[in-house]
mmCIF file of C-alpha atoms and ligand atoms in Angstrom:
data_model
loop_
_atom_site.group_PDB
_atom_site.id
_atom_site.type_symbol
_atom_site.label_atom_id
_atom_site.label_comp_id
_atom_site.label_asym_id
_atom_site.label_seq_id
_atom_site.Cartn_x
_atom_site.Cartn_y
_atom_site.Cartn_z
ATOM 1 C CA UNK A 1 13.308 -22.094 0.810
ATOM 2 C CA UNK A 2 13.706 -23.269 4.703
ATOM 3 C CA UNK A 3 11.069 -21.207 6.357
ATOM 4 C CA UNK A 4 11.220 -22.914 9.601
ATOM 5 C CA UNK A 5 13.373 -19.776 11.032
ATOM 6 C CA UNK A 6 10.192 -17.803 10.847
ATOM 7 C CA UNK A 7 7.673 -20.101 12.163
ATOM 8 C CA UNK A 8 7.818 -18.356 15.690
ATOM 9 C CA UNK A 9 8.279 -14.436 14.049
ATOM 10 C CA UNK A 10 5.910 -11.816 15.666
ATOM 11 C CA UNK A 11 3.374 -10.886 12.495
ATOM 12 C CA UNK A 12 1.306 -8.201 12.296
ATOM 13 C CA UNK A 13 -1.008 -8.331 8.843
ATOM 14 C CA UNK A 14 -2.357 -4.926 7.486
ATOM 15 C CA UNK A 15 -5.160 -4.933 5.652
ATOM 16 C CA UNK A 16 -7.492 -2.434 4.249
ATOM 17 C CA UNK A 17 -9.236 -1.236 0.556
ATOM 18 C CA UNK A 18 -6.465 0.374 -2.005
ATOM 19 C CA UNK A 19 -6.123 3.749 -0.955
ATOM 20 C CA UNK A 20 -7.103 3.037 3.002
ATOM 21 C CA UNK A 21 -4.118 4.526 3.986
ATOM 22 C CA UNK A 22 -2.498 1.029 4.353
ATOM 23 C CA UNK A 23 1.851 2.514 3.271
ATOM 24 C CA UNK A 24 0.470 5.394 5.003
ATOM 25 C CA UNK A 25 0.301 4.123 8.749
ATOM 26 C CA UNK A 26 3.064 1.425 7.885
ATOM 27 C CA UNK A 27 5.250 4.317 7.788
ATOM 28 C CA UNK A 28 4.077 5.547 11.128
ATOM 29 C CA UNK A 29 4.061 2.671 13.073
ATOM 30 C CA UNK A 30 7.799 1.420 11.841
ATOM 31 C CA UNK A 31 9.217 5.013 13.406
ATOM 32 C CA UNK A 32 7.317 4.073 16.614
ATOM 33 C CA UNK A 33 7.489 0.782 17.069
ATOM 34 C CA UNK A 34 10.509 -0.495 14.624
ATOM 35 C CA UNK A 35 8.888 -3.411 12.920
ATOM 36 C CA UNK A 36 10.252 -4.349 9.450
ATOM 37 C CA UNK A 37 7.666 -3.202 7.280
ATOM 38 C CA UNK A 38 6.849 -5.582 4.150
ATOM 39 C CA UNK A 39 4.693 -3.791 1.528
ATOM 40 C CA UNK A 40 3.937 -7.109 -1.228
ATOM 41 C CA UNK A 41 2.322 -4.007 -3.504
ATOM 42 C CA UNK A 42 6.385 -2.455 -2.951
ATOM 43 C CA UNK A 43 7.592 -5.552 -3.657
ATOM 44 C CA UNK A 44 5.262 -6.774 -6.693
ATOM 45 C CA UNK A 45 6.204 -3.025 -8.363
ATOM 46 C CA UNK A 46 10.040 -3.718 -7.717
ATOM 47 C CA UNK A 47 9.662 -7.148 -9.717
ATOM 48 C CA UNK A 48 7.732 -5.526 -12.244
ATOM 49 C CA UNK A 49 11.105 -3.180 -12.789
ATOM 50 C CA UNK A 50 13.138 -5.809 -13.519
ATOM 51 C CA UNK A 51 11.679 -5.634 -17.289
ATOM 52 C CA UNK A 52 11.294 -9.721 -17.375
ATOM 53 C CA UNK A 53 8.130 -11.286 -19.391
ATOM 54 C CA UNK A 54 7.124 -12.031 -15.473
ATOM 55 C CA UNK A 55 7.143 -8.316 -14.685
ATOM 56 C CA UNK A 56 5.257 -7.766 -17.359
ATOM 57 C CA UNK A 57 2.726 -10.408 -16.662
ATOM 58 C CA UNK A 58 2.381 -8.978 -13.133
ATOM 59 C CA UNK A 59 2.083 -5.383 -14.573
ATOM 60 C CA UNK A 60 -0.854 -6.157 -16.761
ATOM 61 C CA UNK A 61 -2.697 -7.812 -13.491
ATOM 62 C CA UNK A 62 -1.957 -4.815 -11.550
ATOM 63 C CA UNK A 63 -3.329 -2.539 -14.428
ATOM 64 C CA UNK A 64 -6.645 -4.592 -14.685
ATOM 65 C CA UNK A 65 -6.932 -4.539 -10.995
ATOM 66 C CA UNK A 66 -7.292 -7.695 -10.193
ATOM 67 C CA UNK A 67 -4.896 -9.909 -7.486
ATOM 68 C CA UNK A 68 -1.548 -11.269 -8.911
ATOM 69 C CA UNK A 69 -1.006 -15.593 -8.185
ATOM 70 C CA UNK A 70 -0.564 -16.286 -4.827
ATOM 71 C CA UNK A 71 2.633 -18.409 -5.270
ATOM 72 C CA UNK A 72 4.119 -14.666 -6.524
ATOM 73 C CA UNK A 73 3.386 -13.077 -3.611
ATOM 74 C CA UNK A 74 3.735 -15.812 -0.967
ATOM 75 C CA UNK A 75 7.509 -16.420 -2.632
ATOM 76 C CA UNK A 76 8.555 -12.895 -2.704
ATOM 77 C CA UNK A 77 7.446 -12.508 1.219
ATOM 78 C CA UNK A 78 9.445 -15.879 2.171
ATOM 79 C CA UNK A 79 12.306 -14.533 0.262
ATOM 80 C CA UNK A 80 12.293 -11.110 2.274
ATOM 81 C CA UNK A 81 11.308 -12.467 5.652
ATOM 82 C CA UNK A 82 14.264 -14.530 5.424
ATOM 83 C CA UNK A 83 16.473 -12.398 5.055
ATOM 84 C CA UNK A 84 15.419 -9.963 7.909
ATOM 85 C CA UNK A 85 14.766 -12.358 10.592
ATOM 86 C CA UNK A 86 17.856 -12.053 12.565
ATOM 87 C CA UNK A 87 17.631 -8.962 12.759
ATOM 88 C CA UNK A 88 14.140 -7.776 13.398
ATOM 89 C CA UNK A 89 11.373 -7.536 16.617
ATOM 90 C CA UNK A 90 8.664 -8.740 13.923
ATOM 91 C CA UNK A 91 6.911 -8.283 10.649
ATOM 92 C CA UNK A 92 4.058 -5.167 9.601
ATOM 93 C CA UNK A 93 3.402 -7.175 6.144
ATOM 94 C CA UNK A 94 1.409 -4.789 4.355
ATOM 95 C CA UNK A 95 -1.436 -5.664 1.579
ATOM 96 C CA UNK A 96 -1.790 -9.237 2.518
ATOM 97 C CA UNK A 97 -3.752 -11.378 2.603
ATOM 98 C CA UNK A 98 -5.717 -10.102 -0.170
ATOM 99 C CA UNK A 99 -7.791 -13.771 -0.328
ATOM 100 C CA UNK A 100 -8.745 -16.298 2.067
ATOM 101 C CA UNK A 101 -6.591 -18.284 0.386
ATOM 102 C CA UNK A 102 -3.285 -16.406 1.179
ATOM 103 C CA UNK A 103 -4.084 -16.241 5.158
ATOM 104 C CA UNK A 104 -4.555 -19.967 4.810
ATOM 105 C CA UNK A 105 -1.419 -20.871 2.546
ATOM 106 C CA UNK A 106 1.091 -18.129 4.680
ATOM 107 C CA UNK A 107 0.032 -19.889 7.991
ATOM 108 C CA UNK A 108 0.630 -23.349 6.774
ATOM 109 C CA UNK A 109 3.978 -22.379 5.169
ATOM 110 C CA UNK A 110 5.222 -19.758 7.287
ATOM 111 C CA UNK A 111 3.723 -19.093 11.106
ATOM 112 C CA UNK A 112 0.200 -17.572 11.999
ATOM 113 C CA UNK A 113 -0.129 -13.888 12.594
ATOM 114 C CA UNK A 114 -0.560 -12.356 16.040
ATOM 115 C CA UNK A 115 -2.692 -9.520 14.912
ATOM 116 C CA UNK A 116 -4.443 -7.652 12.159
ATOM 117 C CA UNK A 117 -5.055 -4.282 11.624
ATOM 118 C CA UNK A 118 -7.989 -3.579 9.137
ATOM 119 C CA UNK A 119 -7.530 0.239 7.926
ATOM 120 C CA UNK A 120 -11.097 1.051 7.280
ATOM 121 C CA UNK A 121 -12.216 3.952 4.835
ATOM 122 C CA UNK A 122 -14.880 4.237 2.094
ATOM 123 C CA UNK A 123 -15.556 3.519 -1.329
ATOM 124 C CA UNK A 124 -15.653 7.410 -2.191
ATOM 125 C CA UNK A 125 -12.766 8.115 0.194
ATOM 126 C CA UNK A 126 -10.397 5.566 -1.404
ATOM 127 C CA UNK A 127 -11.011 6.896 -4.895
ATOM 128 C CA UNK A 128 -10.844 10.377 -3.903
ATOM 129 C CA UNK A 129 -7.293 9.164 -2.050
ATOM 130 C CA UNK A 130 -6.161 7.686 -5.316
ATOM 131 C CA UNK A 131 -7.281 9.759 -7.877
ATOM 132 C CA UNK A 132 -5.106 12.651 -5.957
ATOM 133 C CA UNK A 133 -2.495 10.292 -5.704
ATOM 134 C CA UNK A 134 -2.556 9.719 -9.295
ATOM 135 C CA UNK A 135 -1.582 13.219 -10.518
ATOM 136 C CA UNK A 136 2.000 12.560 -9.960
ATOM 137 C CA UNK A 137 2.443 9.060 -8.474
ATOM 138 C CA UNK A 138 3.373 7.182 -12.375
ATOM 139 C CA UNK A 139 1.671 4.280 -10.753
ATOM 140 C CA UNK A 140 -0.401 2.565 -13.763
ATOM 141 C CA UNK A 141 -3.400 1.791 -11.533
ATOM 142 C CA UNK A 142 -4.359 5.189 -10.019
ATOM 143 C CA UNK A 143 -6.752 5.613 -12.935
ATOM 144 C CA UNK A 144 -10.384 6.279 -12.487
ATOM 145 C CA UNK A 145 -10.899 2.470 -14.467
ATOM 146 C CA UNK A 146 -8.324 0.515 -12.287
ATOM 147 C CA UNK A 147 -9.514 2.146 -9.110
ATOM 148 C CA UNK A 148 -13.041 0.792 -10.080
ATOM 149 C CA UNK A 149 -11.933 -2.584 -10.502
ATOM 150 C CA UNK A 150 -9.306 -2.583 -7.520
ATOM 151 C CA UNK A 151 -12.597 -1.539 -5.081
ATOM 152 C CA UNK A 152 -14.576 -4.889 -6.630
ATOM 153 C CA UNK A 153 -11.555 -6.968 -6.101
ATOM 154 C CA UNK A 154 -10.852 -5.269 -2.516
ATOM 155 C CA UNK A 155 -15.498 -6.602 -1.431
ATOM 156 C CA UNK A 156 -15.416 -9.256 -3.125
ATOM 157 C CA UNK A 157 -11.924 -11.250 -2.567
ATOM 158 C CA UNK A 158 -10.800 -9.453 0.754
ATOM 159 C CA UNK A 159 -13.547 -9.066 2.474
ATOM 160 C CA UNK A 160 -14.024 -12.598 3.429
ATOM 161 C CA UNK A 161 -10.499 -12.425 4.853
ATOM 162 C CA UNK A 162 -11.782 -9.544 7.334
ATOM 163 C CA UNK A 163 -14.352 -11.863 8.296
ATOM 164 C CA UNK A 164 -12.245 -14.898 8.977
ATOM 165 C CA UNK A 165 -10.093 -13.351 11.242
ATOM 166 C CA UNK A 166 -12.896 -11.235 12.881
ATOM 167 C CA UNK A 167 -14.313 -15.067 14.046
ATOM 168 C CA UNK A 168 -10.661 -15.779 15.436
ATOM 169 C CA UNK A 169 -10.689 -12.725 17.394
ATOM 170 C CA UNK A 170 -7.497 -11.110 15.730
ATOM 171 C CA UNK A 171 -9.005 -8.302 14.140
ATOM 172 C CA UNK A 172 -8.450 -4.627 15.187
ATOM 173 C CA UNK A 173 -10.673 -1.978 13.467
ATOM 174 C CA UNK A 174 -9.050 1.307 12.524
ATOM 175 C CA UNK A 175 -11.048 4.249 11.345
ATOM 176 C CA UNK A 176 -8.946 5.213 8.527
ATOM 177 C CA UNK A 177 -11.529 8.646 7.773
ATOM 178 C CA UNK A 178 -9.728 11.073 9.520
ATOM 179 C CA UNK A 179 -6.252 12.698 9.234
ATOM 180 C CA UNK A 180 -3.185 10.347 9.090
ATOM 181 C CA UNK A 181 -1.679 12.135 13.010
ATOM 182 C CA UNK A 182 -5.194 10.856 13.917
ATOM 183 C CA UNK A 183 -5.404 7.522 12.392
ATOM 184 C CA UNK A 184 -2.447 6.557 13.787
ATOM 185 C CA UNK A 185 -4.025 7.778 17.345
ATOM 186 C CA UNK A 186 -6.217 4.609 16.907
ATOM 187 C CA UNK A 187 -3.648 2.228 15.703
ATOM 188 C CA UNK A 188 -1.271 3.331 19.145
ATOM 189 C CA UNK A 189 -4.095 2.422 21.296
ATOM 190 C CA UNK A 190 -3.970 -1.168 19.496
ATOM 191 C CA UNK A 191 -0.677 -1.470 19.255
ATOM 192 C CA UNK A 192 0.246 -0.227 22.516
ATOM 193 C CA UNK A 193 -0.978 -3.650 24.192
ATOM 194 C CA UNK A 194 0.685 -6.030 21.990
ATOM 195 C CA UNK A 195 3.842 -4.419 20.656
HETATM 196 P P1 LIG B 201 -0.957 -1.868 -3.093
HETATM 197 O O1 LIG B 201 0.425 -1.419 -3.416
HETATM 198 O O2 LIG B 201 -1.155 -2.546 -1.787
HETATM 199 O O3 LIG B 201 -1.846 -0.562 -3.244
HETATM 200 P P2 LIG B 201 -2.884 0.185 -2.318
HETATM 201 O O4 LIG B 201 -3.940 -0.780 -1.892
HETATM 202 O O5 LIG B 201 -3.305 1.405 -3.052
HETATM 203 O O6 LIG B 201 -2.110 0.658 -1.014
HETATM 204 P P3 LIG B 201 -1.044 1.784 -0.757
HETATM 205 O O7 LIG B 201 -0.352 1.309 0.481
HETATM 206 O O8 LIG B 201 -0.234 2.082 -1.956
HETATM 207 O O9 LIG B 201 -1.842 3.127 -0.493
HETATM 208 P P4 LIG B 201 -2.449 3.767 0.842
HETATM 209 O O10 LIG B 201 -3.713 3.077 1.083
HETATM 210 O O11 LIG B 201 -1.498 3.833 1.990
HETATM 211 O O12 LIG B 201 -1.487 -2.859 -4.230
HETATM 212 C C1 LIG B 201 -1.437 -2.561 -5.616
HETATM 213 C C2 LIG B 201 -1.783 -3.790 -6.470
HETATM 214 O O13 LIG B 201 -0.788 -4.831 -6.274
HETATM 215 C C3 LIG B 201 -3.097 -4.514 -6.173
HETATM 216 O O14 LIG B 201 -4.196 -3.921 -6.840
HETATM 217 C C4 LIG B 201 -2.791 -5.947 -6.714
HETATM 218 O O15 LIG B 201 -2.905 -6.010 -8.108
HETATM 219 C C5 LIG B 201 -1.345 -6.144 -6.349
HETATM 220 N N1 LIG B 201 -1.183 -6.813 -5.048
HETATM 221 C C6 LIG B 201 -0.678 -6.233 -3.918
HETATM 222 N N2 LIG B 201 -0.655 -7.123 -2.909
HETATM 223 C C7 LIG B 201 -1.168 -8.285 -3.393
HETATM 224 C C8 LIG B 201 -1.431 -9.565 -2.829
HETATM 225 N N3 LIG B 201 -1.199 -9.826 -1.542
HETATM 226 N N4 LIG B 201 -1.953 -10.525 -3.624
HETATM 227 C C9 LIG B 201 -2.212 -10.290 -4.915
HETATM 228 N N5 LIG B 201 -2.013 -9.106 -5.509
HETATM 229 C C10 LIG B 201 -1.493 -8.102 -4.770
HETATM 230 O O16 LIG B 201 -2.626 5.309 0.474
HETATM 231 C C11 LIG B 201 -3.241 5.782 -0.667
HETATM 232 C C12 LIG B 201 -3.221 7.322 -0.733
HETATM 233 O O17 LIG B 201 -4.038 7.878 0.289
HETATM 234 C C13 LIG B 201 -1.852 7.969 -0.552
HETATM 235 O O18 LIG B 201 -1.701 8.948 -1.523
HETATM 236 C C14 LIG B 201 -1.889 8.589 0.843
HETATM 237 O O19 LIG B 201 -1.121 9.748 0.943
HETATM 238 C C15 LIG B 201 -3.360 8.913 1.005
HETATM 239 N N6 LIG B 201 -3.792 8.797 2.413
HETATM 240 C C16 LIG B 201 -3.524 7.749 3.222
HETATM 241 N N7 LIG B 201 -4.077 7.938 4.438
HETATM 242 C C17 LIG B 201 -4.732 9.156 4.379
HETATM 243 C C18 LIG B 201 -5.527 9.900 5.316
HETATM 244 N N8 LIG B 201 -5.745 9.453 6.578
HETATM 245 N N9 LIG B 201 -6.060 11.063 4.909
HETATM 246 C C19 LIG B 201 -5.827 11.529 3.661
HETATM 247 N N10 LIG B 201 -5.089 10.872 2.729
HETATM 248 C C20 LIG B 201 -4.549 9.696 3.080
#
């Protein structure tokens, strides 16, 4: 697709380890601040639904916990942006990047990103998250085995991505250990100067 109408859209990246509380203060900050909130885990899970041998490939990735190909992803966000753009004050796009490699390839192909928020929690407070999470969400990776393997993927492929934008001076830091009314305390302070 043309993606040249985006190439001066306001973008906000949120990143964080599965079960940071990523959706969580998404929610929060689209009733404050009314930025079109772009989930790519929402968005991976509504392809999967569409029952096609794609779906199913994605599903399977998902399970293992391990990142699905970055031309999926990067598509799926071009094909949403553009369809919000007229209408919209700027983008909170959730869960990406996940690589180095998908901050790269979305600011070549779409526009850089103003700012990113990294919601911060640990390793035993993610699973603990998920796990309780996992009694009634249906999701197929809030398993003890796919939470594992989502933490590995989250230090050893994301990570870096905190780093790079650290160096550009982009990064806000959000202590994502305390209660949501208070997480979102943190992310107000940072958002109140740019939004
Ligand atoms: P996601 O859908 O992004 O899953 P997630 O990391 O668990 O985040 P989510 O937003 O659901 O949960 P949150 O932390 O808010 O990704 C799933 C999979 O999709 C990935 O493993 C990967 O396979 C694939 N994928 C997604 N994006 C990709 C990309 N860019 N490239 C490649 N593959 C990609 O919250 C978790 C729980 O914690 C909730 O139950 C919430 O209620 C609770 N919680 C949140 N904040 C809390 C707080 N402050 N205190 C107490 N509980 C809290």
């Amino acid at each position: 697709p043309d993606t040249s109408k985006l190439k001066n859209a306001k973008i906000i990246f949120v990143c964080g380890g599965p079960g940071s509380g990523k959706g969580t203060q998404c929610d929060y900050i689209v009733q404050k601040y009314g930025y079109t909130h772009l989930s790519t885990g929402d968005l991976l899970r509504e392809a999967v639904q569409s029952k096609s041998e794609r779906g199913e490939q994605l599903n399977a990735l998902m399970k293992e916990g391990k990142l699905v190909p970055l031309e999926v992803v990067l598509d799926l966000l071009k094909d949403e942006m553009l369809k919000k753009i007229d209408s919209t004050k700027g983008f909170l796009i959730d869960g990406y990047p996940r690589e180095v490699e998908q901050a790269l390839k979305f600011e070549q192909q779409i526009a850089p990103c103003n700012l990113v928020l990294y919601i911060n929690a640990n390793d035993e407070t993610m699973t603990e998250r998920l796990l309780h999470r996992g009694k009634t969400s249906g999701r197929v990776d809030d398993n003890i085995e796919t939470i594992k393997a989502r933490l590995k993927t989250f230090h050893d492929a994301t990570e870096p991505v905190i780093h790079h934008y650290e160096k550009q001076g982009k990064l806000a830091a959000i202590n994502s250990e305390l209660k949501p009314d208070d997480v979102f305390k943190e992310v107000q302070s940072v958002l109140d100067k740019v939004a």
